[in-house]
PDB file of C-alpha atoms in Angstrom:
ATOM      1  CA  MET A   1      95.730  79.478 141.908  1.00  0.00           C
ATOM      2  CA  ASN A   2      94.200  83.003 142.101  1.00  0.00           C
ATOM      3  CA  ILE A   3      91.821  85.022 139.989  1.00  0.00           C
ATOM      4  CA  VAL A   4      91.180  88.761 140.099  1.00  0.00           C
ATOM      5  CA  ILE A   5      87.527  89.737 140.227  1.00  0.00           C
ATOM      6  CA  ASN A   6      85.659  93.108 139.781  1.00  0.00           C
ATOM      7  CA  SER A   7      82.259  91.839 141.182  1.00  0.00           C
ATOM      8  CA  ILE A   8      79.587  89.276 141.220  1.00  0.00           C
ATOM      9  CA  GLN A   9      75.942  89.756 140.682  1.00  0.00           C
ATOM     10  CA  TYR A  10      73.873  86.841 141.891  1.00  0.00           C
ATOM     11  CA  ASN A  11      70.880  85.715 139.911  1.00  0.00           C
ATOM     12  CA  ARG A  12      69.944  89.106 138.583  1.00  0.00           C
ATOM     13  CA  SER A  13      70.798  89.404 134.854  1.00  0.00           C
ATOM     14  CA  LEU A  14      68.196  88.695 132.048  1.00  0.00           C
ATOM     15  CA  VAL A  15      70.548  90.124 129.422  1.00  0.00           C
ATOM     16  CA  ASP A  16      73.786  88.232 129.768  1.00  0.00           C
ATOM     17  CA  GLY A  17      72.661  84.946 128.313  1.00  0.00           C
ATOM     18  CA  PRO A  18      69.539  82.717 128.345  1.00  0.00           C
ATOM     19  CA  GLY A  19      67.703  82.672 131.712  1.00  0.00           C
ATOM     20  CA  ILE A  20      68.145  84.580 134.981  1.00  0.00           C
ATOM     21  CA  ARG A  21      71.911  84.429 135.467  1.00  0.00           C
ATOM     22  CA  THR A  22      74.624  85.202 137.942  1.00  0.00           C
ATOM     23  CA  VAL A  23      77.373  87.385 136.348  1.00  0.00           C
ATOM     24  CA  LEU A  24      81.006  87.258 137.462  1.00  0.00           C
ATOM     25  CA  PHE A  25      82.840  90.293 136.216  1.00  0.00           C
ATOM     26  CA  LEU A  26      86.594  89.562 136.088  1.00  0.00           C
ATOM     27  CA  GLN A  27      89.044  92.387 136.479  1.00  0.00           C
ATOM     28  CA  GLY A  28      91.606  93.374 133.727  1.00  0.00           C
ATOM     29  CA  CYS A  29      91.218  94.337 130.217  1.00  0.00           C
ATOM     30  CA  ASN A  30      93.929  94.975 127.495  1.00  0.00           C
ATOM     31  CA  VAL A  31      91.341  95.789 124.750  1.00  0.00           C
ATOM     32  CA  HIS A  32      89.697  98.951 125.999  1.00  0.00           C
ATOM     33  CA  CYS A  33      86.894  99.214 123.517  1.00  0.00           C
ATOM     34  CA  LYS A  34      85.632 102.754 122.787  1.00  0.00           C
ATOM     35  CA  GLY A  35      82.202 103.099 124.591  1.00  0.00           C
ATOM     36  CA  CYS A  36      82.862 100.190 127.107  1.00  0.00           C
ATOM     37  CA  HIS A  37      80.084  99.965 129.721  1.00  0.00           C
ATOM     38  CA  ASN A  38      82.569  98.527 132.291  1.00  0.00           C
ATOM     39  CA  GLN A  39      85.648 100.743 132.227  1.00  0.00           C
ATOM     40  CA  SER A  40      86.146 100.188 136.067  1.00  0.00           C
ATOM     41  CA  SER A  41      87.265  96.615 135.183  1.00  0.00           C
ATOM     42  CA  TRP A  42      90.144  97.642 132.963  1.00  0.00           C
ATOM     43  CA  ASP A  43      92.926  98.034 135.580  1.00  0.00           C
ATOM     44  CA  ILE A  44      93.847  94.565 137.052  1.00  0.00           C
ATOM     45  CA  LYS A  45      95.379  96.103 140.062  1.00  0.00           C
ATOM     46  CA  LYS A  46      92.011  97.562 141.199  1.00  0.00           C
ATOM     47  CA  GLY A  47      90.378  94.147 141.514  1.00  0.00           C
ATOM     48  CA  LYS A  48      89.834  91.683 144.431  1.00  0.00           C
ATOM     49  CA  THR A  49      92.238  88.696 144.299  1.00  0.00           C
ATOM     50  CA  ILE A  50      90.521  85.432 145.432  1.00  0.00           C
ATOM     51  CA  GLU A  51      91.607  81.854 145.342  1.00  0.00           C
ATOM     52  CA  ILE A  52      89.890  79.856 142.622  1.00  0.00           C
ATOM     53  CA  THR A  53      88.506  77.189 145.007  1.00  0.00           C
ATOM     54  CA  GLU A  54      87.111  79.769 147.303  1.00  0.00           C
ATOM     55  CA  LEU A  55      85.461  81.571 144.366  1.00  0.00           C
ATOM     56  CA  ALA A  56      83.991  78.270 143.045  1.00  0.00           C
ATOM     57  CA  GLU A  57      82.597  77.421 146.587  1.00  0.00           C
ATOM     58  CA  LEU A  58      80.987  80.932 146.661  1.00  0.00           C
ATOM     59  CA  LEU A  59      79.381  80.448 143.268  1.00  0.00           C
ATOM     60  CA  ILE A  60      78.082  76.864 144.152  1.00  0.00           C
ATOM     61  CA  ALA A  61      76.502  78.160 147.414  1.00  0.00           C
ATOM     62  CA  ASN A  62      74.990  81.400 145.959  1.00  0.00           C
ATOM     63  CA  CYS A  63      74.163  80.854 142.395  1.00  0.00           C
ATOM     64  CA  ARG A  64      71.079  78.653 143.066  1.00  0.00           C
ATOM     65  CA  ASN A  65      70.021  78.108 139.405  1.00  0.00           C
ATOM     66  CA  LYS A  66      73.624  77.327 138.243  1.00  0.00           C
ATOM     67  CA  LYS A  67      73.503  79.697 135.339  1.00  0.00           C
ATOM     68  CA  LEU A  68      76.742  81.727 135.323  1.00  0.00           C
ATOM     69  CA  THR A  69      78.016  84.281 132.695  1.00  0.00           C
ATOM     70  CA  ILE A  70      81.699  85.220 133.008  1.00  0.00           C
ATOM     71  CA  SER A  71      82.383  88.702 131.651  1.00  0.00           C
ATOM     72  CA  GLY A  72      84.814  91.504 132.328  1.00  0.00           C
ATOM     73  CA  GLY A  73      87.033  93.328 131.566  1.00  0.00           C
ATOM     74  CA  GLU A  74      88.438  90.666 129.251  1.00  0.00           C
ATOM     75  CA  PRO A  75      88.203  87.286 130.969  1.00  0.00           C
ATOM     76  CA  LEU A  76      90.670  85.571 128.767  1.00  0.00           C
ATOM     77  CA  MET A  77      93.416  87.903 130.189  1.00  0.00           C
ATOM     78  CA  GLN A  78      93.181  85.310 133.008  1.00  0.00           C
ATOM     79  CA  GLU A  79      92.942  82.350 130.750  1.00  0.00           C
ATOM     80  CA  ASN A  80      94.500  79.760 132.958  1.00  0.00           C
ATOM     81  CA  ALA A  81      92.413  80.895 136.026  1.00  0.00           C
ATOM     82  CA  VAL A  82      89.114  80.901 134.039  1.00  0.00           C
ATOM     83  CA  LEU A  83      89.893  77.341 132.879  1.00  0.00           C
ATOM     84  CA  ALA A  84      90.702  76.232 136.472  1.00  0.00           C
ATOM     85  CA  LEU A  85      87.401  77.922 137.652  1.00  0.00           C
ATOM     86  CA  ILE A  86      85.082  76.430 135.150  1.00  0.00           C
ATOM     87  CA  LYS A  87      86.599  72.885 135.684  1.00  0.00           C
ATOM     88  CA  GLN A  88      85.264  73.255 139.166  1.00  0.00           C
ATOM     89  CA  LEU A  89      81.754  74.358 137.952  1.00  0.00           C
ATOM     90  CA  LYS A  90      81.116  71.294 135.815  1.00  0.00           C
ATOM     91  CA  ASP A  91      77.310  71.181 136.404  1.00  0.00           C
ATOM     92  CA  PHE A  92      76.744  74.861 135.691  1.00  0.00           C
ATOM     93  CA  ASP A  93      75.411  76.411 132.545  1.00  0.00           C
ATOM     94  CA  ILE A  94      78.331  78.665 131.664  1.00  0.00           C
ATOM     95  CA  THR A  95      78.395  81.493 129.304  1.00  0.00           C
ATOM     96  CA  LEU A  96      81.653  83.294 128.436  1.00  0.00           C
ATOM     97  CA  TYR A  97      81.790  86.894 127.104  1.00  0.00           C
ATOM     98  CA  THR A  98      85.013  87.741 125.293  1.00  0.00           C
ATOM     99  CA  SER A  99      86.311  90.157 122.780  1.00  0.00           C
ATOM    100  CA  TYR A 100      88.402  87.251 121.164  1.00  0.00           C
ATOM    101  CA  ASP A 101      87.351  85.603 117.963  1.00  0.00           C
ATOM    102  CA  TYR A 102      86.117  82.013 118.333  1.00  0.00           C
ATOM    103  CA  GLU A 103      89.346  80.673 116.658  1.00  0.00           C
ATOM    104  CA  GLU A 104      91.594  82.397 119.266  1.00  0.00           C
ATOM    105  CA  ILE A 105      89.927  80.677 122.253  1.00  0.00           C
ATOM    106  CA  ASN A 106      91.540  77.731 123.948  1.00  0.00           C
ATOM    107  CA  PRO A 107      89.494  74.736 122.866  1.00  0.00           C
ATOM    108  CA  GLU A 108      89.739  73.213 126.361  1.00  0.00           C
ATOM    109  CA  ILE A 109      87.797  76.271 127.737  1.00  0.00           C
ATOM    110  CA  ILE A 110      85.127  75.964 124.969  1.00  0.00           C
ATOM    111  CA  GLN A 111      84.388  72.361 126.004  1.00  0.00           C
ATOM    112  CA  TYR A 112      83.125  73.563 129.364  1.00  0.00           C
ATOM    113  CA  LEU A 113      80.781  76.299 128.045  1.00  0.00           C
ATOM    114  CA  THR A 114      77.123  76.233 127.132  1.00  0.00           C
ATOM    115  CA  TYR A 115      77.160  79.531 125.481  1.00  0.00           C
ATOM    116  CA  LEU A 116      79.822  81.871 124.080  1.00  0.00           C
ATOM    117  CA  LYS A 117      79.795  85.616 122.967  1.00  0.00           C
ATOM    118  CA  THR A 118      82.713  86.481 120.775  1.00  0.00           C
ATOM    119  CA  GLY A 119      83.955  89.582 119.118  1.00  0.00           C
ATOM    120  CA  LYS A 120      85.166  93.015 120.070  1.00  0.00           C
ATOM    121  CA  TYR A 121      82.592  95.648 121.036  1.00  0.00           C
ATOM    122  CA  ILE A 122      82.377  98.309 118.263  1.00  0.00           C
ATOM    123  CA  GLN A 123      80.532 101.361 119.418  1.00  0.00           C
ATOM    124  CA  GLU A 124      79.574 102.481 115.862  1.00  0.00           C
ATOM    125  CA  LEU A 125      77.852  99.035 115.436  1.00  0.00           C
ATOM    126  CA  ARG A 126      75.919  99.307 118.831  1.00  0.00           C
ATOM    127  CA  THR A 127      72.644  97.405 118.833  1.00  0.00           C
ATOM    128  CA  SER A 128      69.936  96.933 121.418  1.00  0.00           C
ATOM    129  CA  VAL A 129      67.804  94.553 119.305  1.00  0.00           C
ATOM    130  CA  MET A 130      70.074  91.575 119.024  1.00  0.00           C
ATOM    131  CA  PRO A 131      69.971  89.331 121.951  1.00  0.00           C
ATOM    132  CA  TYR A 132      73.141  89.079 124.375  1.00  0.00           C
ATOM    133  CA  VAL A 133      75.364  91.233 122.340  1.00  0.00           C
ATOM    134  CA  GLY A 134      76.319  94.979 122.393  1.00  0.00           C
ATOM    135  CA  SER A 135      77.402  95.507 118.829  1.00  0.00           C
ATOM    136  CA  SER A 136      76.181  93.715 115.549  1.00  0.00           C
ATOM    137  CA  ASN A 137      79.556  92.267 114.746  1.00  0.00           C
ATOM    138  CA  GLN A 138      79.542  90.082 117.835  1.00  0.00           C
ATOM    139  CA  VAL A 139      78.329  86.461 117.730  1.00  0.00           C
ATOM    140  CA  PHE A 140      76.400  84.716 120.374  1.00  0.00           C
ATOM    141  CA  ARG A 141      76.318  80.922 120.047  1.00  0.00           C
ATOM    142  CA  ARG A 142      75.237  77.762 121.787  1.00  0.00           C
ATOM    143  CA  ILE A 143      78.417  75.605 122.097  1.00  0.00           C
ATOM    144  CA  LYS A 144      76.758  72.157 122.610  1.00  0.00           C
ATOM    145  CA  ASP A 145      75.422  72.244 119.064  1.00  0.00           C
ATOM    146  CA  ASN A 146      77.506  75.010 117.639  1.00  0.00           C
ATOM    147  CA  GLU A 147      74.509  76.950 116.745  1.00  0.00           C
ATOM    148  CA  THR A 148      74.608  80.706 116.321  1.00  0.00           C
ATOM    149  CA  ILE A 149      71.617  82.279 118.093  1.00  0.00           C
ATOM    150  CA  LYS A 150      69.723  83.982 115.414  1.00  0.00           C
ATOM    151  CA  GLN A 151      70.161  87.865 115.550  1.00  0.00           C
TER     152      GLN A 151
END
């Protein structure tokens, strides 16, 4: 199975979940939020197609602290590929950023996550004081204990 990616930033992010994280930006978005900071990820045809096992091997080899955030675009446009990938990264601390609401997400995906950011970005609700979200309507939660990170 293949997945379409935009880019990978290895062990550089402090703002995409707790700790120093690698961020995997998936290609493709059907939401197109006003004010999106990653519009280059919208057109799925402009991404790089890679086999899931090859991507998992790259992440295992290069993400030394095993903290991975999957962002986009909208990652769940490639729901089956995301699920196949995270199944291969069982010992990773995985965060998923999605515009979907919690109830819309496949429970099988949720069981592999440590953290989850949900909700569409709304430019008029932009915030820079709440951790790990771009707008105040979004929710960042720790999945293992279903705790919303206090905003």
